[in-house]
XYZ file of C-alpha atoms in Angstrom:
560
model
C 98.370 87.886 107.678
C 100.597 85.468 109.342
C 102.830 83.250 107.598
C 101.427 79.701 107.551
C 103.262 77.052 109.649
C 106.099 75.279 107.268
C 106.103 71.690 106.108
C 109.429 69.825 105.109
C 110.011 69.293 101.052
C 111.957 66.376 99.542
C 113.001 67.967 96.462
C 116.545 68.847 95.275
C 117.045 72.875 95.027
C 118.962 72.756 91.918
C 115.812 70.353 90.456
C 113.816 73.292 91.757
C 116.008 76.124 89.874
C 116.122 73.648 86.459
C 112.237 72.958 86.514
C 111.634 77.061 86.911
C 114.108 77.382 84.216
C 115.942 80.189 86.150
C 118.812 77.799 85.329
C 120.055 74.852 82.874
C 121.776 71.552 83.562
C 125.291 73.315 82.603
C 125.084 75.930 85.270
C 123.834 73.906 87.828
C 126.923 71.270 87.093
C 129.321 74.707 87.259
C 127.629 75.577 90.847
C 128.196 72.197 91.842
C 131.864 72.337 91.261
C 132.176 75.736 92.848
C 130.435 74.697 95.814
C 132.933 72.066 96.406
C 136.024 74.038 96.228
C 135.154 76.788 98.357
C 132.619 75.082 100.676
C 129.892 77.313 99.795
C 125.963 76.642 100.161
C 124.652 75.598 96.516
C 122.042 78.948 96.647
C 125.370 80.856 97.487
C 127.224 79.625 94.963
C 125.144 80.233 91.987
C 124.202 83.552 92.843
C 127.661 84.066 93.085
C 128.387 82.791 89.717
C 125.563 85.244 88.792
C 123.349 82.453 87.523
C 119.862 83.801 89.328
C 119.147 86.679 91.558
C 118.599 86.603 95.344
C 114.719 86.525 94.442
C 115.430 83.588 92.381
C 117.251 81.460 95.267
C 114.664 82.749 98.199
C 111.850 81.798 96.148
C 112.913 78.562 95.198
C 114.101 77.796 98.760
C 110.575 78.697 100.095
C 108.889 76.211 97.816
C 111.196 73.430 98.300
C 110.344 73.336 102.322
C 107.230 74.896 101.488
C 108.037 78.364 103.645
C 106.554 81.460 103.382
C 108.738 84.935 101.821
C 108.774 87.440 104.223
C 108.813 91.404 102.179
C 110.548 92.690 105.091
C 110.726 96.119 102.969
C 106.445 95.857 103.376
C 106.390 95.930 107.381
C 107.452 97.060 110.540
C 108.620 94.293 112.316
C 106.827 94.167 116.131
C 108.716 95.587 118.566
C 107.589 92.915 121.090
C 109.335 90.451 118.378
C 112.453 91.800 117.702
C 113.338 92.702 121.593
C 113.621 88.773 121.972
C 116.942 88.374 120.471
C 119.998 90.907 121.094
C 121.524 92.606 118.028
C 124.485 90.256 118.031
C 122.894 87.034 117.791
C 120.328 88.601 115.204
C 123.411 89.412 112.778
C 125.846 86.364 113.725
C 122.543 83.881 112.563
C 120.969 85.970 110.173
C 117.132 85.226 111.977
C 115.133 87.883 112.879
C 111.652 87.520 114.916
C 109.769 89.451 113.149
C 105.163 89.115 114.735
C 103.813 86.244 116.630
C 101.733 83.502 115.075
C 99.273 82.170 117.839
C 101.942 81.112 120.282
C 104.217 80.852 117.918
C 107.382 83.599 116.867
C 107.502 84.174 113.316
C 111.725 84.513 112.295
C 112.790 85.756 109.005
C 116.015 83.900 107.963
C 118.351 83.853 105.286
C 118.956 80.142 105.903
C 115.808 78.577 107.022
C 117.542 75.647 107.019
C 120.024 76.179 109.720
C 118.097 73.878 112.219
C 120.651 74.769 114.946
C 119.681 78.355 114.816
C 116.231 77.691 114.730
C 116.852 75.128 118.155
C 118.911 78.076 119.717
C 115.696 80.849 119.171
C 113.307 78.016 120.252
C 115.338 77.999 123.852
C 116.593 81.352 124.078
C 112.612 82.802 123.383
C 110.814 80.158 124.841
C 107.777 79.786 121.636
C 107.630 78.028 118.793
C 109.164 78.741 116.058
C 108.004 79.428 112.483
C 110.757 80.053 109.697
C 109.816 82.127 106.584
C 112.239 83.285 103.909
C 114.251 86.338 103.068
C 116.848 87.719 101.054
C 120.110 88.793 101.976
C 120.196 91.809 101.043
C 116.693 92.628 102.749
C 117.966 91.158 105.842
C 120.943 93.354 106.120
C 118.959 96.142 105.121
C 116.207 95.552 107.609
C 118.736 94.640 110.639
C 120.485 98.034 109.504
C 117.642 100.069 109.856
C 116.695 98.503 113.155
C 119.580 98.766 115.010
C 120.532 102.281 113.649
C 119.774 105.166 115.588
C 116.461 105.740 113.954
C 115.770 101.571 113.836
C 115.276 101.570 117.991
C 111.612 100.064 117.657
C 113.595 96.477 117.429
C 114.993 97.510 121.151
C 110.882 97.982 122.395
C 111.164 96.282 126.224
C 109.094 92.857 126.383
C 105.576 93.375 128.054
C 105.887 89.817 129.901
C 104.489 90.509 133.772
C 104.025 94.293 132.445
C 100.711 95.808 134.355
C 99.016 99.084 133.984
C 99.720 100.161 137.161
C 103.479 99.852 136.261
C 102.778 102.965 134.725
C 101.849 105.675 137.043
C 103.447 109.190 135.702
C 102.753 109.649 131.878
C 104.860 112.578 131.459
C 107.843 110.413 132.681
C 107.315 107.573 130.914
C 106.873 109.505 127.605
C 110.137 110.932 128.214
C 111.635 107.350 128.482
C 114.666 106.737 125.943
C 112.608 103.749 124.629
C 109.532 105.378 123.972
C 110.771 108.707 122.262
C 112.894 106.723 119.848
C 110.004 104.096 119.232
C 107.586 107.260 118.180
C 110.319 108.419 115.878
C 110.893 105.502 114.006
C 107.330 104.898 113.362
C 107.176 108.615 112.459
C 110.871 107.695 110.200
C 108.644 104.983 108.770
C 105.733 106.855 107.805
C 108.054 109.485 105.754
C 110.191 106.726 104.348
C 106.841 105.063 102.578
C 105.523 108.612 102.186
C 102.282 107.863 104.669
C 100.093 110.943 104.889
C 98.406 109.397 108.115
C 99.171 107.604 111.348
C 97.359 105.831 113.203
C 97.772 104.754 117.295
C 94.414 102.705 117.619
C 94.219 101.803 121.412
C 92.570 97.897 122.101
C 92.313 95.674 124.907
C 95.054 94.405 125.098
C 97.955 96.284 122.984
C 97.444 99.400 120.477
C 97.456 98.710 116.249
C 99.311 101.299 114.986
C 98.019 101.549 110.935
C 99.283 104.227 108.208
C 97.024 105.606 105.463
C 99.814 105.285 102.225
C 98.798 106.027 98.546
C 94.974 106.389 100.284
C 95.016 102.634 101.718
C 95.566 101.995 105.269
C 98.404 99.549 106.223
C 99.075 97.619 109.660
C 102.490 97.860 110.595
C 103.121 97.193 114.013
C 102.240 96.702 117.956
C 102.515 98.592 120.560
C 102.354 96.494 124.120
C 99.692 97.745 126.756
C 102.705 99.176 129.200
C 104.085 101.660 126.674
C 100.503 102.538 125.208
C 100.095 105.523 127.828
C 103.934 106.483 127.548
C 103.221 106.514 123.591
C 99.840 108.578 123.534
C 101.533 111.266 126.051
C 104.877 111.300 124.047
C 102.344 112.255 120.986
C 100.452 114.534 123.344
C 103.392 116.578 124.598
C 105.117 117.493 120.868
C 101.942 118.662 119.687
C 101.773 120.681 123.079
C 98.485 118.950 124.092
C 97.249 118.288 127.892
C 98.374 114.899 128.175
C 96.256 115.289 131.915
C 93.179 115.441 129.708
C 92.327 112.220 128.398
C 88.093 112.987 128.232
C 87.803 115.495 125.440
C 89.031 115.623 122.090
C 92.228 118.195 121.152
C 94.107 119.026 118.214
C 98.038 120.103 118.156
C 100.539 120.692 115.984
C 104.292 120.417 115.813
C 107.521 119.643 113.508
C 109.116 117.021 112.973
C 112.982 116.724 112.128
C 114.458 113.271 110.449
C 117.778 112.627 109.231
C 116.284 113.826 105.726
C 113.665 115.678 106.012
C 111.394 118.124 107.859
C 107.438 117.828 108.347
C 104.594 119.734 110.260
C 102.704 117.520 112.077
C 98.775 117.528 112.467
C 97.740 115.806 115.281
C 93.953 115.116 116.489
C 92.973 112.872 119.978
C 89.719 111.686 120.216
C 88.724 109.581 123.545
C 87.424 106.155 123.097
C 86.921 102.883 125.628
C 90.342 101.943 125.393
C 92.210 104.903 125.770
C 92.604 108.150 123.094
C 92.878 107.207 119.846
C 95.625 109.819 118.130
C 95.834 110.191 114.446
C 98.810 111.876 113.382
C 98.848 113.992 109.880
C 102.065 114.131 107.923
C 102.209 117.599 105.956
C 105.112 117.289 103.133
C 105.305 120.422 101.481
C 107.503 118.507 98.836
C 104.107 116.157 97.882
C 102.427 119.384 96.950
C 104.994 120.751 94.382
C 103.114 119.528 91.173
C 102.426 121.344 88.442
C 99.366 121.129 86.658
C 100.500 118.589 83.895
C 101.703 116.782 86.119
C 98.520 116.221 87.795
C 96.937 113.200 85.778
C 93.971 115.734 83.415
C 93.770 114.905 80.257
C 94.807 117.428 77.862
C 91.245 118.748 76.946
C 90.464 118.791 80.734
C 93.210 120.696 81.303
C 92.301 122.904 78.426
C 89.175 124.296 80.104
C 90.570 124.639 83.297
C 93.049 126.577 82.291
C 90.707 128.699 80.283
C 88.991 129.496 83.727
C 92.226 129.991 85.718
C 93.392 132.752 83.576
C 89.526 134.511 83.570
C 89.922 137.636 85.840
C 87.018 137.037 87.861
C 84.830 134.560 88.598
C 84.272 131.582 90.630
C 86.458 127.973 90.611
C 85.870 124.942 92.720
C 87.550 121.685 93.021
C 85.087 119.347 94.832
C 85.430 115.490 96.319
C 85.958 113.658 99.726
C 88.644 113.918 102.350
C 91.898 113.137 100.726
C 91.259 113.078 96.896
C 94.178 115.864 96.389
C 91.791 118.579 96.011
C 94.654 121.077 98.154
C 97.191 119.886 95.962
C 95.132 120.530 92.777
C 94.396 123.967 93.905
C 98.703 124.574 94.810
C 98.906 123.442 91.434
C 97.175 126.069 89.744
C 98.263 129.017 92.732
C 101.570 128.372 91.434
C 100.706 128.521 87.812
C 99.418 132.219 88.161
C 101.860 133.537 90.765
C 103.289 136.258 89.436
C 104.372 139.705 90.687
C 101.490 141.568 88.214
C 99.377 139.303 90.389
C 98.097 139.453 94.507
C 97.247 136.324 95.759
C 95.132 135.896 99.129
C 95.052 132.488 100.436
C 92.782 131.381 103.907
C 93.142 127.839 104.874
C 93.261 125.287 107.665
C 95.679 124.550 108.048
C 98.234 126.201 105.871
C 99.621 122.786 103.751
C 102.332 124.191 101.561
C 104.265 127.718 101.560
C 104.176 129.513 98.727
C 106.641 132.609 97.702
C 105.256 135.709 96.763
C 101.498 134.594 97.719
C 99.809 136.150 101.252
C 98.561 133.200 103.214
C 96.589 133.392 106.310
C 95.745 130.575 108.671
C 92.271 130.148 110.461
C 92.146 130.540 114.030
C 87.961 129.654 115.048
C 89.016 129.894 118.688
C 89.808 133.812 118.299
C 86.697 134.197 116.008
C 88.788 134.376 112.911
C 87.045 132.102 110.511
C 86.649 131.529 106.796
C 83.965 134.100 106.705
C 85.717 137.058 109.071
C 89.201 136.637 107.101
C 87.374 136.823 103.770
C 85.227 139.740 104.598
C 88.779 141.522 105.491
C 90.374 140.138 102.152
C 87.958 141.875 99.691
C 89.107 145.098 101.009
C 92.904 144.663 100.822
C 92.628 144.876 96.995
C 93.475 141.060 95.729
C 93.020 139.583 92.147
C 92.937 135.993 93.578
C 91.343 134.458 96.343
C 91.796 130.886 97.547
C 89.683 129.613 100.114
C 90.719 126.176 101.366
C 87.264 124.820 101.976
C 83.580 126.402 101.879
C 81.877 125.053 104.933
C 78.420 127.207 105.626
C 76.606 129.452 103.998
C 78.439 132.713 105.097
C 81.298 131.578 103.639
C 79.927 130.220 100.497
C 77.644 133.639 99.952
C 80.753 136.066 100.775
C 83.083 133.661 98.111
C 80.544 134.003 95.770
C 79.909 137.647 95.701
C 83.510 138.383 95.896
C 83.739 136.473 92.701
C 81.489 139.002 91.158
C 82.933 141.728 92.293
C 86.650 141.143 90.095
C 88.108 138.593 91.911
C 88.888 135.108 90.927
C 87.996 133.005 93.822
C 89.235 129.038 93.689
C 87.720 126.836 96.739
C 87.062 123.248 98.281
C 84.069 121.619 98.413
C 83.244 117.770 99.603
C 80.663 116.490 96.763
C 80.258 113.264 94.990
C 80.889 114.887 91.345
C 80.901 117.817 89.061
C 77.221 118.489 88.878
C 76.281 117.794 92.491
C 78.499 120.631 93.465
C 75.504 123.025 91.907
C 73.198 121.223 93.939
C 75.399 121.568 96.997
C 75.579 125.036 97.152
C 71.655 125.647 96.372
C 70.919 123.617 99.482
C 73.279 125.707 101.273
C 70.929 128.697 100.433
C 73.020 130.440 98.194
C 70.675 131.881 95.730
C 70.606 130.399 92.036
C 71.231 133.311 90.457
C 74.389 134.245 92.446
C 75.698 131.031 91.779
C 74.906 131.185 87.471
C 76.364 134.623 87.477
C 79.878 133.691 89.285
C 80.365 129.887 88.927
C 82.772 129.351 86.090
C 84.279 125.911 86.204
C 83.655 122.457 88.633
C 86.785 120.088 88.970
C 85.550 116.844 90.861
C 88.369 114.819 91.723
C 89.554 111.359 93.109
C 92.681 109.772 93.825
C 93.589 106.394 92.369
C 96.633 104.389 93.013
C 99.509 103.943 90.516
C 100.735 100.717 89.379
C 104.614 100.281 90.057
C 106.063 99.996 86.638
C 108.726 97.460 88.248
C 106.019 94.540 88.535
C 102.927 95.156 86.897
C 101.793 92.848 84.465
C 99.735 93.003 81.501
C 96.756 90.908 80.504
C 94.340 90.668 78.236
C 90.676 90.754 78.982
C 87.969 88.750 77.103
C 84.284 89.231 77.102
C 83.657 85.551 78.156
C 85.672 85.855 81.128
C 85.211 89.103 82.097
C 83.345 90.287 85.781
C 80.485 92.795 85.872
C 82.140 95.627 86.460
C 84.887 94.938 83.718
C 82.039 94.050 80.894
C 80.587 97.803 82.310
C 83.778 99.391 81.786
C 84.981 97.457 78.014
C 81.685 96.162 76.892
C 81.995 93.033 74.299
C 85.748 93.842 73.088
C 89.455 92.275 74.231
C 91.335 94.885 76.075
C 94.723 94.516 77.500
C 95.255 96.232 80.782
C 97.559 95.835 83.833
C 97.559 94.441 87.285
C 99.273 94.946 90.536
C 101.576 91.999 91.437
C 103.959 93.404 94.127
C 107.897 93.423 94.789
C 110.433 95.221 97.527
C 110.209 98.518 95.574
C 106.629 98.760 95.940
C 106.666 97.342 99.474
C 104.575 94.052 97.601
C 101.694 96.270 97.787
C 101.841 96.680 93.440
C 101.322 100.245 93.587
C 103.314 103.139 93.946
C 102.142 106.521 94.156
C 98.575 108.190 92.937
C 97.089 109.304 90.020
C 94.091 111.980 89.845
C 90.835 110.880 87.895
C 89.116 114.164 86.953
C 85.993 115.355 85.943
C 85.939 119.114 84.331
C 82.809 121.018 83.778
C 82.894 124.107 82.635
C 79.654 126.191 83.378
C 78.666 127.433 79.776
C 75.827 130.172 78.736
C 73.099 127.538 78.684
C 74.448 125.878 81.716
C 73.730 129.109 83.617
C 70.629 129.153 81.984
C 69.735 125.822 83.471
C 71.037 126.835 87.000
C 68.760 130.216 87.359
C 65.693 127.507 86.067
C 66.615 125.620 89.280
C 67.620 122.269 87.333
C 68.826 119.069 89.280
C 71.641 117.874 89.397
C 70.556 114.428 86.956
C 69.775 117.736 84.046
C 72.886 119.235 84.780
C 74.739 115.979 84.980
C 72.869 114.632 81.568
C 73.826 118.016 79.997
C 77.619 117.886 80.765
C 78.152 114.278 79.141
C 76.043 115.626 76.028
C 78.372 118.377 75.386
C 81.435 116.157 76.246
C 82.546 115.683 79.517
C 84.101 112.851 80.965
C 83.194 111.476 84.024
C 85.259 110.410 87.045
C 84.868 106.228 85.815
C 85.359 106.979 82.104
C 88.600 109.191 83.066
C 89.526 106.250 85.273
C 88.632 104.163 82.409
C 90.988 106.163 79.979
C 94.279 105.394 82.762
C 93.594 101.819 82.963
C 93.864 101.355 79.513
C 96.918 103.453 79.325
C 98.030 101.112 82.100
C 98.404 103.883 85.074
C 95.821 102.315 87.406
C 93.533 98.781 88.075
C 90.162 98.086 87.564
C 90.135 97.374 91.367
C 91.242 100.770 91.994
C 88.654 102.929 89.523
C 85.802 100.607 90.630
C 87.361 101.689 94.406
C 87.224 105.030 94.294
C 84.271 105.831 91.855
C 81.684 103.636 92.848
């Protein structure tokens, strides 16, 4: 969202400071005095004095001229922006363009009062200008980062008179200075706020690029049309793709190197009107090493699941949608029974995380080697435990199952809605009911909700008179205090940091097998489960809200 266009305020900023109480009359007075011996702004010199923080001053500055704040730690300033001014004049004035507004240029500035600086962008840019607050020390951090080595999407080239036939050799324009370092600072960008997806969205007229971070997908910058093709083929040619083939969708993979870290990269192209749209997967091996406490179960959950995990036979499966964690729940417990009395068989696609002392193999379906083919070969190499990263067809799903009678434990994926659906699931893929009673041995169904940031949540209470529909569903007719997201620098203003699992354990008993061989649906099997004591995915996320660990937003997000 764009800031809104300023107005100008009349009121005094120390009033401002007394009537928010982030001051008294004493301090001010002090400030006063200190301003006028060492010519310091009044902001300056009470933060100085260590009266009020830089938040303090910035936020009282934006509502005396009625200005926006700019949480330049929350985006990726456009590249199209920050080209407009050079470095020099960015850190000598402390303003930095950060989007356009309309025809306007939106300029983060430590002084948004410095109306010759403003006058100076207006001419040297050509657009309107509209001011919106920052802090120091977010400026200097920001400017830092942009004008580092890794910060070269503030040196994008302007797209003014740019055409698309400018750009006539891909391959050389994706091996432009300018567009290699503008890929790796979005890709910097994505590891710094820990994305697991981005996104290059090709439009009309200039390409989104969005990131998937803690399950939500953010906007954070531009690209113009003249650098979209240079952009798409830079992609294209690290994840050794045909960047000639632009009509057909491809898949490739490479690794990437920052100043910190290392990823694999999985990256799929899929052709749409306005060019290929390339989604880029970030693969941190480091965001799978949880244990299983660690995981968000409660402690009976984990209980049972345990109980199956050390079983030496039998079937486990962790079921939900694309990206509710269920690879990192199954790492989770592969690393809890590694153990040299132990052989561990993996098959997955793609191989996520690297695990000592366990055999993984990677599925290749263009050579014919496929969930089914490596699993028929993995029963005879003599394993205790099988992990197969996701049962897709019936082959697969009949081989896992038998293998599971035949002394193996055998944990895989599967997409369902819940625990007792997963039953259903696997009768419609054909496999017969009594295979599935005699190896099935425990369900986890899984989501992922997002954690508050315990540096600016804050707590209130609920009562029944106020309360929506879906919080009276949740509470019922009593007070409750819970939490909700607010937003600050550490959290990139979003209010949430990180994500918390909301499980749902069933463990298949005697006279749930029972009910399986009798064909019952999945409302019976469901119905039986919450008699005997299992919680559901909403009463789990239930449980974390009141323990103030997630939002009613967020359960009613990712459980309704």
């Amino acid at each position: 969202m764009s800031p809104a266009r300023s107005g100008n305020g009349s009121r005094k900023l120390g009033d401002i400071l007394v009537e928010k109480k982030y001051i008294n009359a004493g301090q001010l007075g002090r400030a006063l005095s200190y301003q006028k011996e060492n010519g310091a702004r009044l902001g300056e010199a009470l933060v100085k004095l260590g009266y009020i923080t830089e938040d303090h001053l910035v936020e009282a500055i934006a509502s005396q001229k009625r200005l926006p704040v700019i949480p330049l730690g929350e985006i990726l300033p456009n590249p199209r922006a920050t080209a407009l001014l050079s470095e020099k004049f960015v850190r000598s004035r402390q303003v930095l363009p950060i989007d356009f507004d309309r025809d306007a240029l939106v300029v983060a500035m430590v002084n948004p009062l410095d109306v010759v600086t403003l006058d100076d962008v207006r001419v040297i840019t050509g657009y309107e200008i509209v001011p919106a607050v920052v802090t120091t020390t977010a400026f200097s951090d920001t400017v830092d980062y942009l004008y580092s080595g890794r910060g070269s999407l503030g040196s994008a080239p302007d797209d003014k008179g740019a055409s698309a036939t400018d750009i006539a050799d891909d391959r050389r324009v994706a091996e432009d200075v300018s567009v290699i370092t503008l890929v790796d600072d979005i890709l910097d960008t994505a590891l710094k706020r820990r994305a697991s997806d981005v996104h290059f969205e090709p439009q009309l007229y200039e390409m989104p690029v969005r990131m998937r971070i803690d399950g939500v997908l953010h906007h954070v910058t531009e690209i113009p049309n003249h650098l979209k093709g240079g952009v798409l083929s830079r992609i294209k040619i690290m994840g050794d793709m045909d960047i000639a083939e632009k009509r057909l969708p491809q898949d490739g993979r490479a690794t990437y190197r920052s100043d910190e870290q290392t990823v694999d990269l999985r990256i799929a192209s899929i052709p749409t009107v306005y060019g290929e749209n390339i989604t880029i997967r970030l693969l941190d091996e480091t965001m799978f090493e949880i244990t299983l406490e660690e995981l968000g179960m409660d402690e009976a959950e984990l209980v049972v699941f345990r109980r199956a995990l050390n079983r030496p036979y039998g079937q486990i499966l962790i079921t939900g949608p694309t990206g509710s964690g269920k690879s990192t729940t199954l790492y989770s417990a592969l690393a809890e029974i590694n153990s040299p009395t132990v052989k561990i068989y993996t098959v997955e696609d793609p191989v996520e995380r690297k695990m000592p002392g366990i055999l993984q193999s990677q599925i290749r379906s263009n050579i014919g080697l496929t969930f089914a083919a490596a699993l028929r070969s993995l029963v005879r190499s003599d394993p205790d435990v099988i992990m197969v990263g996701e049962i897709r067809d019936l082959e697969t799903a009949t081989i896992a199952t038998e293998a599971a009678l035949t002394g193996h434990l055998v944990m895989s994926t599967l997409h369902t809605n819940d625990a007792a659906s997963t039953i259903t699931r696997l009768v419609e893929m054909r496999v017969p009911a009594f295979l599935i009673a005699s190896a099935l041995e425990c369900v986890v169904a899984q989501r992922l909700a997002r954690k508050l940031c315990p540096h600016c949540m804050k707590e209130v209470t609920l009562v029944p008179s106020s309360m929506s529909a879906v919080e009276f569903d949740l509470f019922g007719d009593a007070p409750v205090v819970v939490a909700k997201a607010v937003g600050c620098r550490r959290c990139y203003g979003t209010g949430y940091s990180g994500r918390i699992g909301l499980y749902e354990v069933l463990p298949v008993t005697k006279e749930l097998k029972s009910m399986i061989s009798d064909a019952a649906d999945t409302d019976a099997i469901r119905d039986y489960a919450i008699n005997e004591g299992m919680t559901t995915l909403r009463q789990d996320g239930k449980r974390k809200i009141l323990r103030k660990l997630t939002t009613i937003d967020e359960v009613q997000r990712v459980t309704m």
